[in-house]
mmCIF file of C-alpha atoms in Angstrom:
data_model
loop_
_atom_site.group_PDB
_atom_site.id
_atom_site.type_symbol
_atom_site.label_atom_id
_atom_site.label_comp_id
_atom_site.label_asym_id
_atom_site.label_seq_id
_atom_site.Cartn_x
_atom_site.Cartn_y
_atom_site.Cartn_z
ATOM 1 C CA MET A 37 0.190 0.126 0.202
ATOM 2 C CA ARG A 38 1.151 3.233 -0.874
ATOM 3 C CA HIS A 39 1.484 6.403 1.814
ATOM 4 C CA SER A 40 1.521 10.033 1.287
ATOM 5 C CA SER A 41 2.436 10.289 4.327
ATOM 6 C CA THR A 42 5.006 8.411 6.985
ATOM 7 C CA GLU A 43 2.728 10.037 10.366
ATOM 8 C CA LEU A 44 -0.537 11.350 10.222
ATOM 9 C CA PHE A 45 -1.463 13.074 13.835
ATOM 10 C CA VAL A 46 -5.173 13.173 14.670
ATOM 11 C CA GLY A 47 -7.369 14.619 16.638
ATOM 12 C CA LEU A 48 -10.803 13.261 18.427
ATOM 13 C CA ASP A 49 -13.747 15.881 19.782
ATOM 14 C CA VAL A 50 -15.617 11.974 21.672
ATOM 15 C CA HIS A 51 -19.700 12.648 22.909
ATOM 16 C CA LYS A 52 -21.678 9.643 24.237
ATOM 17 C CA GLU A 53 -23.435 9.968 19.692
ATOM 18 C CA SER A 54 -20.271 10.397 18.376
ATOM 19 C CA ILE A 55 -16.550 11.735 16.869
ATOM 20 C CA SER A 56 -15.081 14.377 15.712
ATOM 21 C CA ILE A 57 -12.056 13.028 13.114
ATOM 22 C CA ALA A 58 -9.543 15.871 11.652
ATOM 23 C CA TYR A 59 -5.309 15.691 11.032
ATOM 24 C CA ALA A 60 -2.609 16.664 10.217
ATOM 25 C CA SER A 61 -0.435 15.501 8.146
ATOM 26 C CA SER A 62 3.725 15.444 10.041
ATOM 27 C CA ALA A 63 5.259 16.862 6.670
ATOM 28 C CA PRO A 64 6.276 20.047 6.761
ATOM 29 C CA GLY A 65 3.313 23.342 5.581
ATOM 30 C CA THR A 66 0.638 21.416 4.732
ATOM 31 C CA ASP A 67 -2.652 22.013 6.694
ATOM 32 C CA VAL A 68 -5.257 20.559 9.813
ATOM 33 C CA VAL A 69 -8.176 18.237 7.451
ATOM 34 C CA SER A 70 -10.629 18.273 8.558
ATOM 35 C CA VAL A 71 -13.021 14.633 8.408
ATOM 36 C CA GLY A 72 -16.354 15.600 9.393
ATOM 37 C CA LYS A 73 -18.280 13.246 11.953
ATOM 38 C CA ILE A 74 -19.187 9.649 13.486
ATOM 39 C CA GLY A 75 -21.324 7.555 15.209
ATOM 40 C CA THR A 76 -19.578 6.032 18.317
ATOM 41 C CA ARG A 77 -20.567 2.453 16.877
ATOM 42 C CA GLN A 78 -17.225 -0.243 16.521
ATOM 43 C CA CYS A 79 -17.937 -0.874 12.775
ATOM 44 C CA ASP A 80 -17.936 3.297 12.120
ATOM 45 C CA ILE A 81 -14.805 3.389 13.998
ATOM 46 C CA ASP A 82 -13.367 0.998 12.026
ATOM 47 C CA LYS A 83 -13.672 2.578 9.109
ATOM 48 C CA ALA A 84 -12.401 6.228 9.577
ATOM 49 C CA PHE A 85 -9.602 4.574 10.221
ATOM 50 C CA ARG A 86 -9.092 2.576 7.816
ATOM 51 C CA ALA A 87 -8.991 5.098 5.100
ATOM 52 C CA LEU A 88 -6.791 7.364 7.742
ATOM 53 C CA ARG A 89 -4.452 3.842 7.258
ATOM 54 C CA GLY A 90 -4.237 4.043 3.592
ATOM 55 C CA LYS A 91 -3.473 7.844 4.009
ATOM 56 C CA ALA A 92 -0.191 7.197 6.908
ATOM 57 C CA SER A 93 2.084 4.117 8.065
ATOM 58 C CA GLN A 94 1.290 5.148 11.259
ATOM 59 C CA LEU A 95 -1.597 6.885 12.946
ATOM 60 C CA ARG A 96 -1.355 8.971 16.020
ATOM 61 C CA VAL A 97 -4.483 9.701 18.595
ATOM 62 C CA VAL A 98 -5.929 11.821 20.534
ATOM 63 C CA TYR A 99 -8.195 12.153 22.157
ATOM 64 C CA GLU A 100 -9.411 14.863 25.952
ATOM 65 C CA ALA A 101 -10.565 13.367 28.390
ATOM 66 C CA GLY A 102 -13.563 13.265 29.516
ATOM 67 C CA PRO A 103 -17.690 11.434 30.894
ATOM 68 C CA SER A 104 -16.332 8.639 28.167
ATOM 69 C CA GLY A 105 -13.976 7.791 29.703
ATOM 70 C CA TYR A 106 -10.980 5.003 28.051
ATOM 71 C CA TRP A 107 -12.547 2.222 25.832
ATOM 72 C CA LEU A 108 -11.945 4.271 22.476
ATOM 73 C CA HIS A 109 -7.637 4.586 24.014
ATOM 74 C CA ARG A 110 -7.819 0.657 24.495
ATOM 75 C CA TYR A 111 -10.344 -0.099 21.502
ATOM 76 C CA LEU A 112 -8.107 1.947 19.649
ATOM 77 C CA THR A 113 -5.066 0.512 21.418
ATOM 78 C CA ARG A 114 -5.787 -3.302 20.416
ATOM 79 C CA GLN A 115 -5.623 -2.521 17.104
ATOM 80 C CA GLY A 116 -2.204 -1.824 17.576
ATOM 81 C CA ILE A 117 -3.161 2.427 16.693
ATOM 82 C CA GLU A 118 -0.422 4.364 19.405
ATOM 83 C CA CYS A 119 -3.415 6.964 21.287
ATOM 84 C CA GLN A 120 -2.497 9.017 23.714
ATOM 85 C CA ILE A 121 -5.831 10.742 26.712
ATOM 86 C CA ILE A 122 -5.209 14.565 27.783
ATOM 87 C CA ALA A 123 -5.735 16.500 30.270
ATOM 88 C CA PRO A 124 -8.121 19.454 29.096
ATOM 89 C CA SER A 125 -7.233 20.979 31.492
ATOM 90 C CA LEU A 126 -3.384 21.611 30.168
ATOM 91 C CA ILE A 127 -4.477 22.460 27.121
ATOM 92 C CA PRO A 128 -3.179 25.226 25.008
ATOM 93 C CA LYS A 129 -5.696 27.765 24.762
ATOM 94 C CA ARG A 130 -5.941 31.803 22.539
ATOM 95 C CA ALA A 131 -7.675 34.104 25.069
ATOM 96 C CA GLY A 132 -9.301 35.842 21.704
ATOM 97 C CA ASP A 133 -11.262 32.278 20.611
ATOM 98 C CA ARG A 134 -14.001 32.364 21.172
ATOM 99 C CA VAL A 135 -15.201 29.716 18.690
ATOM 100 C CA LYS A 136 -16.484 26.893 19.801
ATOM 101 C CA THR A 137 -17.488 24.064 17.626
ATOM 102 C CA ASP A 138 -16.757 20.063 17.679
ATOM 103 C CA ARG A 139 -14.712 20.463 14.333
ATOM 104 C CA ARG A 140 -12.943 22.817 15.619
ATOM 105 C CA ASP A 141 -11.179 21.148 19.055
ATOM 106 C CA ALA A 142 -10.671 17.889 16.433
ATOM 107 C CA ALA A 143 -8.425 19.912 14.532
ATOM 108 C CA GLN A 144 -6.935 22.494 17.096
ATOM 109 C CA LEU A 145 -6.028 18.325 19.308
ATOM 110 C CA ALA A 146 -4.177 17.063 15.940
ATOM 111 C CA ARG A 147 -2.318 20.506 14.956
ATOM 112 C CA LEU A 148 -0.842 21.326 18.815
ATOM 113 C CA HIS A 149 -0.083 17.242 18.954
ATOM 114 C CA ARG A 150 1.828 18.186 16.073
ATOM 115 C CA ALA A 151 3.916 20.507 17.649
ATOM 116 C CA GLY A 152 3.639 18.432 21.247
ATOM 117 C CA GLU A 153 1.933 20.948 22.799
ATOM 118 C CA LEU A 154 -0.758 18.247 25.172
ATOM 119 C CA THR A 155 -0.007 17.353 28.424
ATOM 120 C CA ALA A 156 -1.186 13.125 28.670
ATOM 121 C CA ILE A 157 -2.223 11.481 31.618
ATOM 122 C CA HIS A 158 -2.502 8.046 32.818
ATOM 123 C CA VAL A 159 -4.361 5.643 31.765
ATOM 124 C CA PRO A 160 -5.015 3.245 34.799
ATOM 125 C CA GLY A 161 -5.604 -0.814 33.600
ATOM 126 C CA VAL A 162 -9.153 -1.978 33.982
ATOM 127 C CA GLU A 163 -8.119 -4.215 37.175
ATOM 128 C CA ASP A 164 -7.004 -0.668 38.631
ATOM 129 C CA GLU A 165 -10.312 1.311 36.672
ATOM 130 C CA ALA A 166 -12.248 -1.075 39.035
ATOM 131 C CA ILE A 167 -10.782 -0.897 42.624
ATOM 132 C CA ARG A 168 -11.282 3.005 41.865
ATOM 133 C CA ASP A 169 -14.503 2.994 40.286
ATOM 134 C CA LEU A 170 -15.306 0.393 44.002
ATOM 135 C CA SER A 171 -13.200 3.475 46.024
ATOM 136 C CA ARG A 172 -15.205 5.698 44.237
ATOM 137 C CA ALA A 173 -19.124 3.826 44.759
ATOM 138 C CA ARG A 174 -17.757 3.866 48.745
ATOM 139 C CA GLU A 175 -16.556 7.582 48.893
ATOM 140 C CA ASP A 176 -20.694 8.658 47.176
ATOM 141 C CA ALA A 177 -21.951 6.540 49.786
ATOM 142 C CA MET A 178 -19.718 8.360 53.056
ATOM 143 C CA ARG A 179 -21.422 11.442 51.116
ATOM 144 C CA ASP A 180 -24.704 10.780 50.713
ATOM 145 C CA LEU A 181 -24.344 9.541 55.198
ATOM 146 C CA LYS A 182 -23.740 12.336 56.151
ATOM 147 C CA ALA A 183 -25.537 14.489 53.765
ATOM 148 C CA GLY A 184 -28.779 12.065 55.231
ATOM 149 C CA LYS A 185 -27.937 13.282 59.126
ATOM 150 C CA TYR A 186 -27.608 16.340 58.481
ATOM 151 C CA ARG A 187 -31.608 16.776 57.420
ATOM 152 C CA LEU A 188 -32.213 14.627 60.475
ATOM 153 C CA LYS A 189 -30.930 17.251 62.090
ATOM 154 C CA ALA A 190 -31.415 19.955 60.713
ATOM 155 C CA PHE A 191 -35.327 19.035 61.170
ATOM 156 C CA LEU A 192 -35.000 18.412 65.109
ATOM 157 C CA LEU A 193 -33.781 21.043 64.988
ATOM 158 C CA ARG A 194 -36.423 22.847 63.396
ATOM 159 C CA GLN A 195 -39.193 20.756 66.065
ATOM 160 C CA ASP A 196 -36.570 22.160 69.328
ATOM 161 C CA ILE A 197 -35.499 18.280 69.591
ATOM 162 C CA ARG A 198 -32.109 19.002 71.395
ATOM 163 C CA TYR A 199 -29.914 15.936 71.389
ATOM 164 C CA GLU A 200 -27.772 17.234 75.305
ATOM 165 C CA GLY A 201 -25.190 13.604 74.901
ATOM 166 C CA ARG A 202 -20.650 14.804 73.717
ATOM 167 C CA ALA A 203 -21.400 12.338 71.191
ATOM 168 C CA ASN A 204 -23.182 12.343 68.006
ATOM 169 C CA TRP A 205 -24.421 8.625 66.533
ATOM 170 C CA SER A 206 -23.086 6.993 70.193
ATOM 171 C CA PRO A 207 -24.857 4.563 70.921
ATOM 172 C CA ALA A 208 -26.600 6.761 73.545
ATOM 173 C CA HIS A 209 -27.007 8.411 70.731
ATOM 174 C CA LEU A 210 -28.914 6.038 68.956
ATOM 175 C CA ARG A 211 -31.275 5.291 71.902
ATOM 176 C CA PHE A 212 -31.735 8.827 72.621
ATOM 177 C CA LEU A 213 -33.704 9.068 68.094
ATOM 178 C CA ALA A 214 -35.064 5.777 69.561
ATOM 179 C CA ARG A 215 -37.375 8.026 72.051
ATOM 180 C CA VAL A 216 -38.305 11.311 70.282
ATOM 181 C CA VAL A 217 -42.112 12.009 69.241
ATOM 182 C CA CYS A 218 -42.669 14.253 66.833
ATOM 183 C CA PRO A 219 -45.765 17.010 67.368
ATOM 184 C CA THR A 220 -47.744 15.509 64.973
ATOM 185 C CA PRO A 221 -48.042 12.110 62.549
ATOM 186 C CA ALA A 222 -46.540 13.943 59.339
ATOM 187 C CA GLN A 223 -44.064 14.493 61.174
ATOM 188 C CA GLN A 224 -43.323 11.560 63.140
ATOM 189 C CA ILE A 225 -43.295 10.278 59.680
ATOM 190 C CA VAL A 226 -40.593 12.769 58.069
ATOM 191 C CA PHE A 227 -38.106 11.715 61.208
ATOM 192 C CA GLN A 228 -38.755 7.524 60.169
ATOM 193 C CA GLU A 229 -38.303 8.120 56.798
ATOM 194 C CA TYR A 230 -35.120 10.353 57.374
ATOM 195 C CA LEU A 231 -33.785 8.010 60.200
ATOM 196 C CA ARG A 232 -34.865 4.630 58.168
ATOM 197 C CA ALA A 233 -32.310 6.576 55.143
ATOM 198 C CA ILE A 234 -29.536 6.858 57.439
ATOM 199 C CA THR A 235 -29.964 3.230 57.988
ATOM 200 C CA GLU A 236 -30.121 2.190 54.995
ATOM 201 C CA GLN A 237 -26.568 4.208 53.526
ATOM 202 C CA ASN A 238 -25.389 2.791 56.781
ATOM 203 C CA GLU A 239 -25.784 -0.617 55.396
ATOM 204 C CA ARG A 240 -24.987 0.100 51.867
ATOM 205 C CA VAL A 241 -21.649 2.011 53.123
ATOM 206 C CA GLU A 242 -20.245 -1.884 55.155
ATOM 207 C CA ARG A 243 -21.403 -3.517 51.908
ATOM 208 C CA LEU A 244 -18.510 -1.852 50.381
ATOM 209 C CA ASP A 245 -16.554 -1.889 52.875
ATOM 210 C CA GLN A 246 -16.694 -5.611 52.581
ATOM 211 C CA GLN A 247 -16.528 -5.653 48.492
ATOM 212 C CA LEU A 248 -13.279 -2.924 49.881
ATOM 213 C CA ARG A 249 -11.593 -6.123 51.614
ATOM 214 C CA GLU A 250 -12.308 -8.729 49.134
ATOM 215 C CA HIS A 251 -10.858 -7.777 46.489
ATOM 216 C CA VAL A 252 -8.083 -5.331 47.209
ATOM 217 C CA PRO A 253 -5.911 -8.039 49.316
ATOM 218 C CA GLN A 254 -5.911 -10.178 44.796
ATOM 219 C CA TRP A 255 -5.039 -6.644 43.538
ATOM 220 C CA TRP A 256 -1.284 -6.517 41.877
ATOM 221 C CA LEU A 257 -0.809 -2.800 44.010
ATOM 222 C CA ALA A 258 -2.208 -4.715 47.122
ATOM 223 C CA PRO A 259 1.520 -4.769 48.281
ATOM 224 C CA LEU A 260 1.485 -0.700 48.761
ATOM 225 C CA VAL A 261 -2.188 -0.382 49.781
ATOM 226 C CA GLU A 262 -0.708 -2.383 53.071
ATOM 227 C CA ALA A 263 2.933 -0.306 52.531
ATOM 228 C CA LEU A 264 1.077 2.641 53.174
ATOM 229 C CA GLN A 265 -1.028 1.775 56.231
ATOM 230 C CA ALA A 266 2.051 2.559 58.230
ATOM 231 C CA MET A 267 1.759 6.193 57.727
ATOM 232 C CA ARG A 268 0.002 7.990 61.506
ATOM 233 C CA GLY A 269 -3.466 9.201 59.744
ATOM 234 C CA VAL A 270 -3.601 6.082 56.990
ATOM 235 C CA GLN A 271 -5.994 3.550 57.852
ATOM 236 C CA PHE A 272 -7.383 1.402 55.069
ATOM 237 C CA THR A 273 -9.945 3.025 52.785
ATOM 238 C CA THR A 274 -7.080 5.939 52.867
ATOM 239 C CA ALA A 275 -5.318 3.905 51.762
ATOM 240 C CA ILE A 276 -6.551 2.579 49.340
ATOM 241 C CA THR A 277 -7.791 6.568 48.330
ATOM 242 C CA LEU A 278 -4.245 6.805 47.785
ATOM 243 C CA ILE A 279 -3.713 3.592 45.775
ATOM 244 C CA ALA A 280 -6.676 3.615 43.647
ATOM 245 C CA GLU A 281 -7.210 7.408 42.973
ATOM 246 C CA LEU A 282 -2.861 7.206 42.070
ATOM 247 C CA GLY A 283 -2.012 4.105 41.092
ATOM 248 C CA ASP A 284 1.803 3.039 41.104
ATOM 249 C CA LEU A 285 3.319 5.568 42.599
ATOM 250 C CA ARG A 286 7.333 5.019 40.404
ATOM 251 C CA ARG A 287 5.717 5.977 37.855
ATOM 252 C CA PHE A 288 6.371 9.854 38.328
ATOM 253 C CA ASP A 289 10.518 10.429 39.017
ATOM 254 C CA HIS A 290 10.541 12.561 42.956
ATOM 255 C CA PRO A 291 8.199 14.106 44.692
ATOM 256 C CA ARG A 292 7.678 16.935 43.423
ATOM 257 C CA GLN A 293 6.285 15.770 40.374
ATOM 258 C CA LEU A 294 3.270 13.884 43.019
ATOM 259 C CA MET A 295 3.415 16.692 44.815
ATOM 260 C CA SER A 296 1.891 19.136 41.847
ATOM 261 C CA TYR A 297 -0.103 16.239 40.652
ATOM 262 C CA LEU A 298 -2.133 16.069 44.272
ATOM 263 C CA GLY A 299 -2.682 20.133 44.310
ATOM 264 C CA LEU A 300 -0.832 21.092 47.149
ATOM 265 C CA THR A 301 2.263 23.445 45.573
ATOM 266 C CA SER A 302 1.671 26.721 45.836
ATOM 267 C CA SER A 303 0.740 29.021 42.527
ATOM 268 C CA GLU A 304 2.764 32.296 41.776
ATOM 269 C CA TYR A 305 3.070 34.862 39.697
ATOM 270 C CA SER A 306 6.126 36.372 38.857
ATOM 271 C CA THR A 307 6.518 38.814 36.814
ATOM 272 C CA GLY A 308 9.429 40.951 36.716
ATOM 273 C CA GLU A 309 10.950 41.686 39.794
ATOM 274 C CA ARG A 310 8.291 40.903 41.834
ATOM 275 C CA ARG A 311 7.450 37.391 42.983
ATOM 276 C CA ARG A 312 3.713 36.687 44.732
ATOM 277 C CA GLN A 313 3.005 33.216 45.618
ATOM 278 C CA GLY A 314 -0.669 31.821 46.297
ATOM 279 C CA GLY A 315 -2.466 29.793 47.544
ATOM 280 C CA ILE A 316 -2.443 25.748 46.352
ATOM 281 C CA THR A 317 -3.391 25.263 42.604
ATOM 282 C CA LYS A 318 -5.442 22.184 43.252
ATOM 283 C CA CYS A 319 -5.517 21.371 40.507
ATOM 284 C CA GLY A 320 -5.020 17.195 39.440
ATOM 285 C CA ASN A 321 -6.572 14.439 42.050
ATOM 286 C CA ASN A 322 -9.096 16.143 43.980
ATOM 287 C CA HIS A 323 -10.079 12.775 45.600
ATOM 288 C CA ALA A 324 -6.474 12.081 46.637
ATOM 289 C CA ARG A 325 -6.044 15.334 47.788
ATOM 290 C CA ARG A 326 -8.690 15.675 50.184
ATOM 291 C CA VAL A 327 -7.943 12.078 51.682
ATOM 292 C CA LEU A 328 -4.769 12.965 52.149
ATOM 293 C CA VAL A 329 -5.746 16.614 54.109
ATOM 294 C CA GLU A 330 -7.500 14.420 55.772
ATOM 295 C CA SER A 331 -5.064 12.689 57.296
ATOM 296 C CA ALA A 332 -2.356 15.014 58.212
ATOM 297 C CA TRP A 333 -4.588 16.168 61.156
ATOM 298 C CA ALA A 334 -3.148 13.075 62.638
ATOM 299 C CA TYR A 335 -0.513 14.604 63.093
ATOM 300 C CA ARG A 336 -1.515 17.222 64.921
ATOM 301 C CA HIS A 337 -1.017 15.465 68.620
ATOM 302 C CA PRO A 338 3.067 14.428 69.325
ATOM 303 C CA ALA A 339 4.941 12.057 67.808
ATOM 304 C CA LYS A 340 3.102 8.663 69.162
ATOM 305 C CA VAL A 341 2.944 4.938 68.045
ATOM 306 C CA SER A 342 -0.259 3.895 68.719
ATOM 307 C CA GLU A 343 -2.113 -0.265 70.030
ATOM 308 C CA ALA A 344 -3.626 0.988 66.321
ATOM 309 C CA LEU A 345 -0.186 1.518 64.442
ATOM 310 C CA GLN A 346 1.337 -0.710 66.039
ATOM 311 C CA LYS A 347 -0.946 -3.399 64.651
ATOM 312 C CA ARG A 348 -0.407 -2.298 61.223
ATOM 313 C CA PHE A 349 3.454 -2.481 62.191
ATOM 314 C CA GLU A 350 3.539 -5.655 62.734
ATOM 315 C CA SER A 351 2.571 -7.303 59.017
ATOM 316 C CA LEU A 352 4.774 -4.667 57.442
ATOM 317 C CA PRO A 353 9.495 -4.568 57.424
ATOM 318 C CA LYS A 354 11.920 -2.881 59.759
ATOM 319 C CA GLY A 355 12.757 -0.860 57.225
ATOM 320 C CA LEU A 356 9.298 0.652 56.494
ATOM 321 C CA GLN A 357 9.361 1.129 60.052
ATOM 322 C CA ASP A 358 11.093 3.152 60.635
ATOM 323 C CA LEU A 359 10.141 5.579 57.126
ATOM 324 C CA SER A 360 7.544 5.103 59.154
ATOM 325 C CA TRP A 361 8.268 6.248 62.849
ATOM 326 C CA LYS A 362 11.165 9.254 60.772
ATOM 327 C CA ALA A 363 7.496 10.820 59.409
ATOM 328 C CA GLN A 364 5.701 10.801 62.387
ATOM 329 C CA VAL A 365 8.826 13.215 64.524
ATOM 330 C CA ARG A 366 9.088 14.471 61.286
ATOM 331 C CA LEU A 367 5.487 16.133 60.751
ATOM 332 C CA CYS A 368 4.556 16.309 64.649
ATOM 333 C CA GLN A 369 7.253 18.928 65.257
ATOM 334 C CA ARG A 370 6.386 20.422 61.240
ATOM 335 C CA PHE A 371 2.708 21.368 62.831
ATOM 336 C CA ARG A 372 3.684 22.511 66.559
ATOM 337 C CA LYS A 373 6.352 25.211 64.645
ATOM 338 C CA LEU A 374 3.761 25.910 61.800
ATOM 339 C CA ARG A 375 0.872 26.321 64.237
ATOM 340 C CA ALA A 376 3.035 28.768 65.487
ATOM 341 C CA ARG A 377 2.797 31.516 63.070
ATOM 342 C CA LYS A 378 -0.044 30.635 60.431
ATOM 343 C CA HIS A 379 -4.026 29.451 60.326
ATOM 344 C CA ILE A 380 -4.171 25.588 60.665
ATOM 345 C CA ASN A 381 -6.059 25.333 57.505
ATOM 346 C CA GLN A 382 -2.077 26.237 55.817
ATOM 347 C CA VAL A 383 -0.872 23.745 58.965
ATOM 348 C CA VAL A 384 -2.301 20.495 57.818
ATOM 349 C CA VAL A 385 -2.359 21.424 54.268
ATOM 350 C CA ALA A 386 1.423 22.204 54.699
ATOM 351 C CA ILE A 387 2.350 18.726 56.335
ATOM 352 C CA ALA A 388 -0.749 16.816 53.889
ATOM 353 C CA ARG A 389 2.917 17.946 51.326
ATOM 354 C CA GLU A 390 4.948 16.776 52.907
ATOM 355 C CA MET A 391 3.110 14.106 53.892
ATOM 356 C CA SER A 392 3.406 13.351 49.838
ATOM 357 C CA ALA A 393 7.423 12.758 49.933
ATOM 358 C CA PHE A 394 7.363 9.504 52.439
ATOM 359 C CA ILE A 395 4.617 8.352 50.562
ATOM 360 C CA TRP A 396 6.149 7.945 46.991
ATOM 361 C CA ALA A 397 9.382 6.785 49.563
ATOM 362 C CA ILE A 398 7.631 4.479 50.239
ATOM 363 C CA ALA A 399 6.257 3.393 47.386
ATOM 364 C CA LYS A 400 9.523 3.466 45.943
ATOM 365 C CA ALA A 401 11.035 0.395 49.080
ATOM 366 C CA VAL A 402 7.890 -1.956 48.249
ATOM 367 C CA PRO A 403 8.400 -4.283 45.473
ATOM 368 C CA LEU A 404 5.529 -4.761 43.436
ATOM 369 C CA ALA A 405 5.276 -7.634 40.960
ATOM 370 C CA ARG A 406 4.696 -5.408 37.670
#
């Protein structure tokens, strides 16, 4: 077969029911060519790429990350076609460009890919994505449970029904709720429905917790999940969330890359002799950043190996135990020093940023099957 070009840079604008295609040849001085719009069926994709393969010996395909997931990437990769998924937030955009269409988006992807201006994201394997979906399902259940508790407490407050105990949702609090009598039968029904919803959400969380504990031990990243629990404040669900969202941490060459991926580095606007730093960038994976910031609160107390942490140590090598203790001593001291001169929220974020460096070090020390 005769090819008119050795390489084509193909941009795809992928939607639920359609895919817009454009390509740019590697030959100098050539314009981007728009192919048009096709369906998302495999037969439509195969037909379009047969035509593209007739134009070049190599195809280099890109499309933006979005709600459609990774199925197209995996399908094209199985066909032997090089494919990358691009981070939408890192696509260069011209300030004066106010026209956005599917055709223009596909052409822009092809043009920028040829220029080497696009940043690809990490595509997880099928097994990794399955654990991530299970972890996110548990996170959604916890969010629904929290919302249900807020609704019930707001309803009781409107009725001036107050719990005087110290701990909410403790056994004593649940006994108090069992004795609640509302002013009218209709309001009693509302109360019982809110309480029943909380019970159902609790059961849902327990089911998902059980599924995580059953599936994770067979996961190839399970040793890393276990090793991260050597860190103070990082328990099973936190370790699962971190690894499910971040994947194999060995792909980061330096801990600063991990900090940047988590959005924990400071933003900056500098010009001339003036240097100005702002809050953290908050780019990257917000699920992992959230649980890491929550874990950082554990270092506000003095360094100590608690009974729960000692139990987690039992299955870990001494090297990881020593690294965990080193991290705890440093982070607890760091927390106290920063707290003396900064707001507590800034301190927690700073501790979370340093935690990510120790987590990276642990990941480098854990042997994995792949």
